[in-house]
Coordinates of C-alpha atoms and ligand atoms in Angstrom, one line a residue:
X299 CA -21.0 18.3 -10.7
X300 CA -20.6 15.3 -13.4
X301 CA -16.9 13.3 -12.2
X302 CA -15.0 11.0 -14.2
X303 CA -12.9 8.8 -12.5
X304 CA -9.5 7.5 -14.8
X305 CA -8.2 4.3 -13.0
X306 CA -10.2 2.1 -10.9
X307 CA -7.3 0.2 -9.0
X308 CA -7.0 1.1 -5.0
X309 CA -7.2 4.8 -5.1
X310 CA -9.8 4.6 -7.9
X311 CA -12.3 2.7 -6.4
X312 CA -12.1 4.4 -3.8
X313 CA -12.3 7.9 -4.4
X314 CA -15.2 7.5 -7.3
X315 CA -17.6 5.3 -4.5
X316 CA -16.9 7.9 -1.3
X317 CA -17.6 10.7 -4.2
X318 CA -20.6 9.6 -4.9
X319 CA -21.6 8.3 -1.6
X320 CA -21.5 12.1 -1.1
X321 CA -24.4 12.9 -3.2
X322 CA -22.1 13.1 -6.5
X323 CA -22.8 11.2 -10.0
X324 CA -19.5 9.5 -10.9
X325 CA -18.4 7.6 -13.9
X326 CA -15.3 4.9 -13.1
X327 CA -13.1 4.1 -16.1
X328 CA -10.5 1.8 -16.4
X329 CA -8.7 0.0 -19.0
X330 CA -8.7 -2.9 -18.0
X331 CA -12.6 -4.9 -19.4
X332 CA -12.2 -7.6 -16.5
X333 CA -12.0 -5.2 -13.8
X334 CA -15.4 -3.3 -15.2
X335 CA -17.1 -6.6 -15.9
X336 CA -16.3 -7.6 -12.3
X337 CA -17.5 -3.8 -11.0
X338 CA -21.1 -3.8 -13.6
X339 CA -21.6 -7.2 -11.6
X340 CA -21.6 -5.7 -8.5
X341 CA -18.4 -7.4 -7.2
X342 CA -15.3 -5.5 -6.4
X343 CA -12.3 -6.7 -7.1
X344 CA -10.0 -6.2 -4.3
X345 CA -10.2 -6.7 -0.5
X346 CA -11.0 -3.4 0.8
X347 CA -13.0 -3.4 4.2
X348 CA -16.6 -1.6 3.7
X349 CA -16.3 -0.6 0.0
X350 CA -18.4 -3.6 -1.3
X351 CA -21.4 -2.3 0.7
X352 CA -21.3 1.3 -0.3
X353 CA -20.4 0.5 -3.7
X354 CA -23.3 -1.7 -4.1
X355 CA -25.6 1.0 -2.4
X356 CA -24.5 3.6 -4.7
X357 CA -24.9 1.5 -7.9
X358 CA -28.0 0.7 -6.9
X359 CA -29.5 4.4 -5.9
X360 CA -28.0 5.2 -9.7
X361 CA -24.8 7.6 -9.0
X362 CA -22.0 5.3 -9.7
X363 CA -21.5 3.7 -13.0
X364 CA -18.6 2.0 -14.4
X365 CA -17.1 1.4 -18.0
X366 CA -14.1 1.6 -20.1
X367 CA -15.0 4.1 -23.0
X368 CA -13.1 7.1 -21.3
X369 CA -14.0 9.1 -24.1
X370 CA -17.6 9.6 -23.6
X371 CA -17.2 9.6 -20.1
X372 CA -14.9 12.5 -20.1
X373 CA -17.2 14.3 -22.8
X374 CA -19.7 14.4 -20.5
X375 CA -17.2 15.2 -16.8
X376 CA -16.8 18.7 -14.9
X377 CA -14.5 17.2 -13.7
X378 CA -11.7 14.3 -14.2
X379 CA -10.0 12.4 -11.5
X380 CA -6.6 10.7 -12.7
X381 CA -5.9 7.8 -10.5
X382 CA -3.9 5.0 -12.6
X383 CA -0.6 3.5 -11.6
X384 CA 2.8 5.7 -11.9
X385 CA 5.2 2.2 -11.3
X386 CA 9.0 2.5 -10.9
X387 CA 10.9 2.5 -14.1
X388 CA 14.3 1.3 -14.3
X389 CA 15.7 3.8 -13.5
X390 CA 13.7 4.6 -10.6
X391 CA 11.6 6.9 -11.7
X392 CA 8.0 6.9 -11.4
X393 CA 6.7 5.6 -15.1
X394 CA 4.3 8.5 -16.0
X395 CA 3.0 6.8 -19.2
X396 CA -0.3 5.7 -18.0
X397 CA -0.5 9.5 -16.9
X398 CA 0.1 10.9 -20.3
X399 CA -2.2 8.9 -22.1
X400 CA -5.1 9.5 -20.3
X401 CA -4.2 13.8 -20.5
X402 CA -4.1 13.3 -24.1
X403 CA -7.3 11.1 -24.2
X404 CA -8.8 14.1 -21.9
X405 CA -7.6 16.8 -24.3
X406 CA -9.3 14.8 -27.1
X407 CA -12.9 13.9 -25.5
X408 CA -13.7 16.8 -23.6
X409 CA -16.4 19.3 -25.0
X410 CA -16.0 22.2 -22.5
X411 CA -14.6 23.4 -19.3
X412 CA -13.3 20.9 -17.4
X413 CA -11.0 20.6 -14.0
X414 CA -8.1 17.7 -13.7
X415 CA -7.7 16.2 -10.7
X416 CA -4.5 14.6 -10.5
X417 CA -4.5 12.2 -7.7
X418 CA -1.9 9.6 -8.9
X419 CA 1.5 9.8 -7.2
X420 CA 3.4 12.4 -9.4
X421 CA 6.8 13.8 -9.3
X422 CA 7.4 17.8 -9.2
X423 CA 6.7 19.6 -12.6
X424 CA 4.0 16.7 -13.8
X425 CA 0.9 19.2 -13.4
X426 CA 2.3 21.5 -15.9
X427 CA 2.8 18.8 -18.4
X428 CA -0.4 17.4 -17.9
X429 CA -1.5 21.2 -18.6
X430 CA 0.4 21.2 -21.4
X431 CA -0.6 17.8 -23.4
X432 CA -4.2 18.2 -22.5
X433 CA -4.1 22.2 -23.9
X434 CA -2.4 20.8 -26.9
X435 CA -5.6 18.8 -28.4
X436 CA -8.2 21.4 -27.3
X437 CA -9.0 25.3 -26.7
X438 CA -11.6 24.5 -23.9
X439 CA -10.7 26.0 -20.3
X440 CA -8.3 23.4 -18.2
X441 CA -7.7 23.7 -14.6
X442 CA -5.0 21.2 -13.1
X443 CA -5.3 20.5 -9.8
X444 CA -2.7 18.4 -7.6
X445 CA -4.7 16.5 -5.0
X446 CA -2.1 13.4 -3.7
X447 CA -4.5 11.4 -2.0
X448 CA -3.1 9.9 1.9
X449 CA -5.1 6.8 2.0
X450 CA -4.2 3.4 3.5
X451 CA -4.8 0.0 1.7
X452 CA -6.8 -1.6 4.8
X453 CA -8.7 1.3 6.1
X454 CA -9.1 3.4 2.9
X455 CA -12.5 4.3 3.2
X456 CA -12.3 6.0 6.5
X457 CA -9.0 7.7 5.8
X458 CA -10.3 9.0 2.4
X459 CA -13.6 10.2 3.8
X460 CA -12.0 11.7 7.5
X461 CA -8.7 12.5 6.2
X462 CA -6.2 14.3 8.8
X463 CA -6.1 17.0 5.7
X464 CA -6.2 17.4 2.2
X465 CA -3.7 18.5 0.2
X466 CA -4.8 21.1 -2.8
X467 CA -1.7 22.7 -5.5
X468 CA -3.4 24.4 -8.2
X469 CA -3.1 28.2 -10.0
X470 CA -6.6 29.4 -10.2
X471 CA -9.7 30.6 -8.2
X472 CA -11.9 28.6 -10.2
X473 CA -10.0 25.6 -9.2
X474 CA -10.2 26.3 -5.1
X475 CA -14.0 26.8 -5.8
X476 CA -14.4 23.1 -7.0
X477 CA -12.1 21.8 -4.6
X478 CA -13.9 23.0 -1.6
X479 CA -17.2 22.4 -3.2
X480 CA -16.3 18.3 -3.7
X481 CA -14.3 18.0 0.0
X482 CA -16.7 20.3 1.7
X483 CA -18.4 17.1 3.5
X484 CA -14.9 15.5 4.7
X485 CA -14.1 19.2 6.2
X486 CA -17.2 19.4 8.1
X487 CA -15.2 18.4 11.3
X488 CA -12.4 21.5 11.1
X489 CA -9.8 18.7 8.7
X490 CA -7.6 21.1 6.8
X491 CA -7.9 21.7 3.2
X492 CA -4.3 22.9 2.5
X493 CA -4.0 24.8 -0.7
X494 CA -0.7 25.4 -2.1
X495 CA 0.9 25.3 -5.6
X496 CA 1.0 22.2 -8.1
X497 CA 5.0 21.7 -7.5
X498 CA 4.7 21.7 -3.5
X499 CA 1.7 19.3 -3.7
X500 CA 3.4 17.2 -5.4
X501 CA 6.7 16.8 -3.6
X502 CA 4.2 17.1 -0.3
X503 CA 2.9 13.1 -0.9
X504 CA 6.6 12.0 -1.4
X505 CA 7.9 14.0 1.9
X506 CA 5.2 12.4 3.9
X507 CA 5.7 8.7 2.4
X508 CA 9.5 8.7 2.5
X509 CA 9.3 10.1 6.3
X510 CA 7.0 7.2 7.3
X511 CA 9.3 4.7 5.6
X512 CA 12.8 6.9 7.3
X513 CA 10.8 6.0 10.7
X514 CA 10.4 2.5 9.9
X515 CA 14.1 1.7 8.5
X516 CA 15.6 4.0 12.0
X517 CA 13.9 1.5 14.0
X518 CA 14.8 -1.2 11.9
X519 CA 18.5 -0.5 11.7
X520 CA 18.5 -0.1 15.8
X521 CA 16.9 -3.1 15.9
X522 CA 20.4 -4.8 14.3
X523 CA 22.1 -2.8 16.9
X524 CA 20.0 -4.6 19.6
X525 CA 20.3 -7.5 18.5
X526 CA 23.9 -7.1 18.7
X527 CA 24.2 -5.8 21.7
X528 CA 21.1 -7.7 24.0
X529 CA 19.2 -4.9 23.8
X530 CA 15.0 -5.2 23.1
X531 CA 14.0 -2.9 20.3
X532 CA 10.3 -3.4 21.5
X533 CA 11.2 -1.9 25.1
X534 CA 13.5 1.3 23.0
X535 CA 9.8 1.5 20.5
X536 CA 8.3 1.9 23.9
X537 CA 10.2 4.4 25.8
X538 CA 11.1 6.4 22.3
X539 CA 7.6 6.9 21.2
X540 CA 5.9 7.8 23.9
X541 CA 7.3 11.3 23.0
X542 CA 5.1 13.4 21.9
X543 CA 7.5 15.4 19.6
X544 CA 8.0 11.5 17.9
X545 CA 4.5 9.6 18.3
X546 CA 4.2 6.4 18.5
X547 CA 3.3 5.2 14.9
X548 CA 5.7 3.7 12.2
X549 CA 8.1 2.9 14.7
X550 CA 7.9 -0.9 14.5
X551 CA 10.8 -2.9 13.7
X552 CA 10.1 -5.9 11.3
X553 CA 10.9 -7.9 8.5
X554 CA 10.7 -4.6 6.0
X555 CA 7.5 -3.0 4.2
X556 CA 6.6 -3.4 0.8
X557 CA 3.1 -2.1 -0.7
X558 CA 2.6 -0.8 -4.2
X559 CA 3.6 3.1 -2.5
X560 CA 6.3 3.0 -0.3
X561 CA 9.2 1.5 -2.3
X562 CA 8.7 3.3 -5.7
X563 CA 8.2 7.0 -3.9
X564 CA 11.7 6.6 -2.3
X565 CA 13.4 5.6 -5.7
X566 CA 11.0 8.4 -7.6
X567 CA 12.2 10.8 -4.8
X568 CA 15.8 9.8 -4.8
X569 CA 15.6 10.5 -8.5
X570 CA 13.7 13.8 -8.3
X571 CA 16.9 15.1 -6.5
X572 CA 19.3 13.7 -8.9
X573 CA 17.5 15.1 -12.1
X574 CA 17.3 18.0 -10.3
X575 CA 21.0 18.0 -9.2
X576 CA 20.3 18.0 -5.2
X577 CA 21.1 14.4 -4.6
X578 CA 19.0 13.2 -1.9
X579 CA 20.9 10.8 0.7
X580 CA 18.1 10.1 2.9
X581 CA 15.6 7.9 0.6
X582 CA 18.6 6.2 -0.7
X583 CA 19.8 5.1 2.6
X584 CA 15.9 4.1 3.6
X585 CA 15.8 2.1 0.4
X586 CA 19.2 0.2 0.6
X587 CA 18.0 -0.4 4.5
X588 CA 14.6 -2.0 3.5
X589 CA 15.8 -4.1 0.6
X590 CA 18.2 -5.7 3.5
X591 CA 15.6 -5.9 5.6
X592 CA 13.5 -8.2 4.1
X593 CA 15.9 -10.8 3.2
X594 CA 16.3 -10.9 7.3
X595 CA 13.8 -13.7 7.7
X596 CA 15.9 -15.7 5.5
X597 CA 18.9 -14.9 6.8
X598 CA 17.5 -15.9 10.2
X599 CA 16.4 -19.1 9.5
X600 CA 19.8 -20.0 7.4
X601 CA 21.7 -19.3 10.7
X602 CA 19.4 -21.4 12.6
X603 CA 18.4 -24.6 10.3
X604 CA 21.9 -23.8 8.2
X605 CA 22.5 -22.5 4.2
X606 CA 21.0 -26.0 2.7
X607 CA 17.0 -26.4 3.6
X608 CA 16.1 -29.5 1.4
X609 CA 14.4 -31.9 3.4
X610 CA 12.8 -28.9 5.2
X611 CA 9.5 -27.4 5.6
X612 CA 8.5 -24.0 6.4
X613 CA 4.9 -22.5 7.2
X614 CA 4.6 -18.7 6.2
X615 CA 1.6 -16.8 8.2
X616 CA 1.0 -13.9 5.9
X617 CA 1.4 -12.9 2.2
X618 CA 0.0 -8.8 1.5
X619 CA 2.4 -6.5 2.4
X620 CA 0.3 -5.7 5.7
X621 CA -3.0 -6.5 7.3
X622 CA -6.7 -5.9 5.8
X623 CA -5.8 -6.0 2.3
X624 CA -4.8 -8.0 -0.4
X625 CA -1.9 -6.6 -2.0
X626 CA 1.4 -8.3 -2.1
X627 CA 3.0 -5.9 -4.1
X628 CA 6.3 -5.8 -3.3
X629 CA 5.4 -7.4 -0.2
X630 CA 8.7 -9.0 2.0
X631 CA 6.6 -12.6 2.1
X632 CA 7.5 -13.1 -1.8
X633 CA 11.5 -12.6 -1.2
X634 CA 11.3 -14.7 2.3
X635 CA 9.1 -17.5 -0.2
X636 CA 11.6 -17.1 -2.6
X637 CA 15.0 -17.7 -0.3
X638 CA 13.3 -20.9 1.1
X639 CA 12.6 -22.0 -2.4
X640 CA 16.0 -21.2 -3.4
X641 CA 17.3 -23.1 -0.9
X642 CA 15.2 -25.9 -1.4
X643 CA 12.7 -26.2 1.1
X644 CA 9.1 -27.0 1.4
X645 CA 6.8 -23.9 1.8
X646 CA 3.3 -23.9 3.1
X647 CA 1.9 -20.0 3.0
X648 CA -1.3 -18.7 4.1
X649 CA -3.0 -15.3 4.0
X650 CA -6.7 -14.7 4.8
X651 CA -7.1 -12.5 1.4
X652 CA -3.9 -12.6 -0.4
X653 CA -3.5 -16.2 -1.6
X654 CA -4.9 -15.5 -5.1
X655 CA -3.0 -12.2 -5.6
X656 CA 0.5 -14.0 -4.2
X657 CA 0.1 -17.2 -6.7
X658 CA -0.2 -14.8 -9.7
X659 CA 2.8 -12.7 -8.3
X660 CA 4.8 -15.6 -7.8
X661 CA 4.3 -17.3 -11.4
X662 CA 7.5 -18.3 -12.5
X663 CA 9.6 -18.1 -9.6
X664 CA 12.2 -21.6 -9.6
X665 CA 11.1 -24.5 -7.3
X666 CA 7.0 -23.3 -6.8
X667 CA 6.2 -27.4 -7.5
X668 CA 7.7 -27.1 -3.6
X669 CA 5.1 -24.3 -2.5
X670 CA 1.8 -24.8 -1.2
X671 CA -1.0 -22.7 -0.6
X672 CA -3.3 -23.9 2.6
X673 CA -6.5 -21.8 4.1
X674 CA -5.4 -21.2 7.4
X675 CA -2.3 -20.6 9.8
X676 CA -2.7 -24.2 11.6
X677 CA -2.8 -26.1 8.1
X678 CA 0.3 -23.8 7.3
X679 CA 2.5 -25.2 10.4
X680 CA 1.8 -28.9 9.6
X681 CA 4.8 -30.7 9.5
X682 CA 6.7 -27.6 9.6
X683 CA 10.2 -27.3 11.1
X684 CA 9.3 -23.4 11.7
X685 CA 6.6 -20.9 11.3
X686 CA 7.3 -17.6 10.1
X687 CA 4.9 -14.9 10.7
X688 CA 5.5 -12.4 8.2
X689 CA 1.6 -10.3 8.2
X690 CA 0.4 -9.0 11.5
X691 CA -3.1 -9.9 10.5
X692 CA -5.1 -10.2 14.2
X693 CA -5.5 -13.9 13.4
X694 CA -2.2 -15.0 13.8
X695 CA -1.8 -13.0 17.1
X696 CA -2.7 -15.8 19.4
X697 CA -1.9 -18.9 18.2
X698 CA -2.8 -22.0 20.0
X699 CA 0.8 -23.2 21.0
X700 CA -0.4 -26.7 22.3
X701 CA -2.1 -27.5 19.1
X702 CA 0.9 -26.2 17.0
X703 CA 3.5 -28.1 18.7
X704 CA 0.8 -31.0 17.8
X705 CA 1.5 -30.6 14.3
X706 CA 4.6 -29.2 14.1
X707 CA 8.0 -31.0 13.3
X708 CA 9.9 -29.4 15.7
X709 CA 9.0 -25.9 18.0
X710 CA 10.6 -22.8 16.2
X711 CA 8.4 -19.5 15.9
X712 CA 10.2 -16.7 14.0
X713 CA 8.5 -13.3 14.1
X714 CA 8.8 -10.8 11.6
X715 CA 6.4 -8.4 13.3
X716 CA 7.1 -9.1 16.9
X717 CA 3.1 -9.2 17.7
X718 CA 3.8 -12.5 19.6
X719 CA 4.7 -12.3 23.3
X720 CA 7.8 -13.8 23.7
X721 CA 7.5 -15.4 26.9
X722 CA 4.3 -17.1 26.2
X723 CA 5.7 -18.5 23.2
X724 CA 8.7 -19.7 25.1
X725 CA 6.7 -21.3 28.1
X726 CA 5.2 -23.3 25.5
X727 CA 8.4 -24.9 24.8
X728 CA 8.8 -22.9 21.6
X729 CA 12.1 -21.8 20.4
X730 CA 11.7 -17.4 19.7
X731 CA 13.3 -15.6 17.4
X732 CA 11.9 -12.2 16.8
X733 CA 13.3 -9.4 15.1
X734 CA 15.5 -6.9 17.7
X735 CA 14.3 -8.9 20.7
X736 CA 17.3 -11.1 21.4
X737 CA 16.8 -10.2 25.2
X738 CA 13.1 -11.2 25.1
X739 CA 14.4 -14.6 23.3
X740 CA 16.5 -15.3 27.0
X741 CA 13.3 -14.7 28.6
Ligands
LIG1076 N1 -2.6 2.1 -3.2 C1 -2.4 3.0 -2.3 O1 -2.5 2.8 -1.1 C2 -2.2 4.4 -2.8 C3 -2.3 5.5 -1.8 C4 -2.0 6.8 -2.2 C5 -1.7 7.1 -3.5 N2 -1.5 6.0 -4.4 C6 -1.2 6.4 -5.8 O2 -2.3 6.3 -6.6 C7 -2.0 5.8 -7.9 C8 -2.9 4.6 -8.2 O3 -2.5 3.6 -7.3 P1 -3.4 2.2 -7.2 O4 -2.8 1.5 -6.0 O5 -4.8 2.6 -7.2 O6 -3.0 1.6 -8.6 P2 -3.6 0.3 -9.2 O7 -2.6 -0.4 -10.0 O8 -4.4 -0.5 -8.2 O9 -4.8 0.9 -10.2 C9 -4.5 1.6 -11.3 C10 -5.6 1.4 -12.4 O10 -5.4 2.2 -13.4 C11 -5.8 1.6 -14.6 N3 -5.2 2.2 -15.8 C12 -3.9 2.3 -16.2 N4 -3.8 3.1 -17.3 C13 -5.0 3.5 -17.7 C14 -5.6 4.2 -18.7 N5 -4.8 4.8 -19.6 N6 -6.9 4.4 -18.8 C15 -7.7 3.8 -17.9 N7 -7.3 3.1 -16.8 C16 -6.0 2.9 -16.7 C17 -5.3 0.1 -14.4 O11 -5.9 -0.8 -15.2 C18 -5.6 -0.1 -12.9 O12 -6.9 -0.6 -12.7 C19 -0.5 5.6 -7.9 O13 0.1 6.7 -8.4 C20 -0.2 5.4 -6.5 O14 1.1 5.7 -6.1 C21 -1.8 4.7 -4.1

């Protein structure tokens, strides 16, 4: 089975290098000449733990190639893998444009039978459209087949290649026979292939990515409430998901999450029901929640250090939306560098792997001549009247509080993630401010 790969950004990459680390021949497309260049060379342009050495291995034993002439690449594909970008528009909905060029450039290249694999995020009814354009340049056979793909930025490999289950929506025997064929050595293990039709398949990704971020913003919101009250939302996390009917994931309180996925599924969602006249109240509560959320940093430090910052200097541990990548896409360490900025302070940021990707997102913002990148966490704190640890990445986890307060203007730790242990941080003479902890902060 020859596979063509459209879009080489996260999912991509991903998906065409565990492909053909299972034995297939895969071809990566993408529009974009630097990011090939980069691939042809052998270098992979994003922070992804273990791609670089199986892409490399793959390259090299001759069943992954990379280039950005779709056309002949889908000429010669059984089957095509769509994985480019499907952004927020305006309006909220999820910009399918990238999606319909590439079915009409599929329509136009192929030169037989061929199966779609549509792994982008989609909304309901985007299957049968891609159906649609791609039978309207050519009488070959087309199968369209909904596969959302699950994976996390971070520990993509792993979750693509031992997924919990896969999620299959397509109309056609022909269709489940490729399917199991390409999956059948991440099933090996009893995963789930669940087959169901394009439209549920398609809502399926959203239901699960909007429930994730509905668990997050609960525990968020109830972490206001604790606040409020003296309560410790770390000791309610504990005793809530150590349920079994609840679990004990996506229930930490922080400073909001961002990530390219996430934020544009809940307004895509929220819009699905509109269009579809069964407004949805749910993602547009979760959204409004998280867009306050990550302004809460901020707002912190304005109540302690007061409205006016100039004169002041702030160290930010952590830049990607979350650990082990480097993606700041919508990422809450942009708005919290922003409201410092704003309000005239000195910023000093630091991020094992997202410097680079952060400076380019941040081009243009008012006051950057006040922003400085350092290497690590310690350069970050010098001469800082705070530190504000936005990233859980395991480095910033256990600080050395002796050698901070060395640097450090004065002793202030806020914690967006509450990974630091608030009494430690307090018997080293450090002011705490987590986020829902205001009992741990009388500690
Ligand atoms: N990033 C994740 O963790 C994740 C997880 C699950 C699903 N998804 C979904 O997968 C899709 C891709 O996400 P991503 O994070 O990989 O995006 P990305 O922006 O990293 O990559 C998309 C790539 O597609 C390329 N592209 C766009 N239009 C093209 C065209 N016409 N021809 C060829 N290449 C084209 C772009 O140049 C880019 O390299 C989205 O729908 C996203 O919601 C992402």
């Amino acid at each position: 089975m020859r596979i063509c790969v459209v879009g080489t950004g996260y999912v991509g990459l991903v998906v065409g290098t565990c492909l053909a680390d299972q034995g297939f021949h895969v071809h990566c497309v993408d529009r974009d000449p630097g990011k090939i260049k980069e691939l042809e060379e052998g270098r992979v342009p994003i922070y992804e733990p273990g791609l670089e050495d199986i892409l490399r291995r793959v390259v090299r034993e001759g069943r992954l190639g990379f280039s950005t002439d779709g056309e002949s690449a889908m000429a010669n594909a059984d089957v095509i893998f769509i994985a480019v970008g499907t952004p927020s528009s305006d309006d909220g909905s999820a910009d399918l444009s990238a999606v319909w060029a590439v079915a009409e450039q599929i329509g136009a290249a192929i030169s037989g039978p061929v199966t779609v694999v549509i792994k982008s995020t989609v909304p309901v009814g985007t299957a049968a459209q891609v159906k649609a354009r791609v039978r309207a340049c050519t009488d070959h056979t087309v199968h369209v087949v909904s596969n959302p793909e699950f994976l996390k930025e971070g520990a993509a490999v792993e979750d693509f290649t031992r997924p919990d289950r896969i999620v299959v929506g397509c109309d056609s025997p022909e269709a489940i026979r490729v399917m199991e064929r390409l999956y059948r050595g991440m099933v090996r293990t009893g995963r789930p292939i669940v087959f169901m039709d394009n439209q549920s398949a398609e809502i399926t990704k959203y239901a699960s990515n909007v429930l994730l971020a509905t668990k997050i913003s609960f525990m968020n919101e109830l972490a206001r409430l604790c606040e409020a009250v003296g309560a410790d939302i770390e000791a309610v996390r504990m005793g809530t998901g150590s349920d079994s009917r609840i679990g004990p994931k996506f229930l930490f309180a922080g400073a909001g999450f961002g990530g390219s996925c996430f934020p544009k599924d809940i307004r895509a969602l929220a819009k699905m029901g509109s269009d579809a006249g069964v407004p949805l109240e749910i993602p547009v509560a979760v959204e409004r929640i998280n867009s306050r959320q990550k302004t809460l940093l901020g707002d912190k430090i304005a109540a302690r250090f007061g409205s006016d910052l100039s004169g002041r200097c702030f160290g930010v541990w952590g830049l990607a939306f979350k650990p082990r990548t480097d993606d700041v896409r919508e990422a809450p360490a942009l708005v919290l560098i922003r409201q410092l900025l704003d309000a005239g302070a000195e910023v000093r940021a630091t991020d094992p792997e997202a410097i680079a990707s952060a400076r380019m997102a941040l081009v243009g913002t008012p006051g950057l001549d006040r922003l400085t990148f350092v290497e690590s966490f310690m350069d970050a704190a010098q001469g800082a009247d705070a530190v504000v640890l936005v990233t859980e990445w395991s480095e910033f986890r256990n600080p050395d509080f002796e050698a901070l307060a060395g640097v450090m203007c004065s002793r202030v730790v806020f914690d967006g993630r509450n990974v630091l242990v608030a009494e430690v941080v307090g018997a080293a003479g450090f002011e705490y401010h987590g986020v829902g902890r205001s009992s741990a902060k009388r500690v």
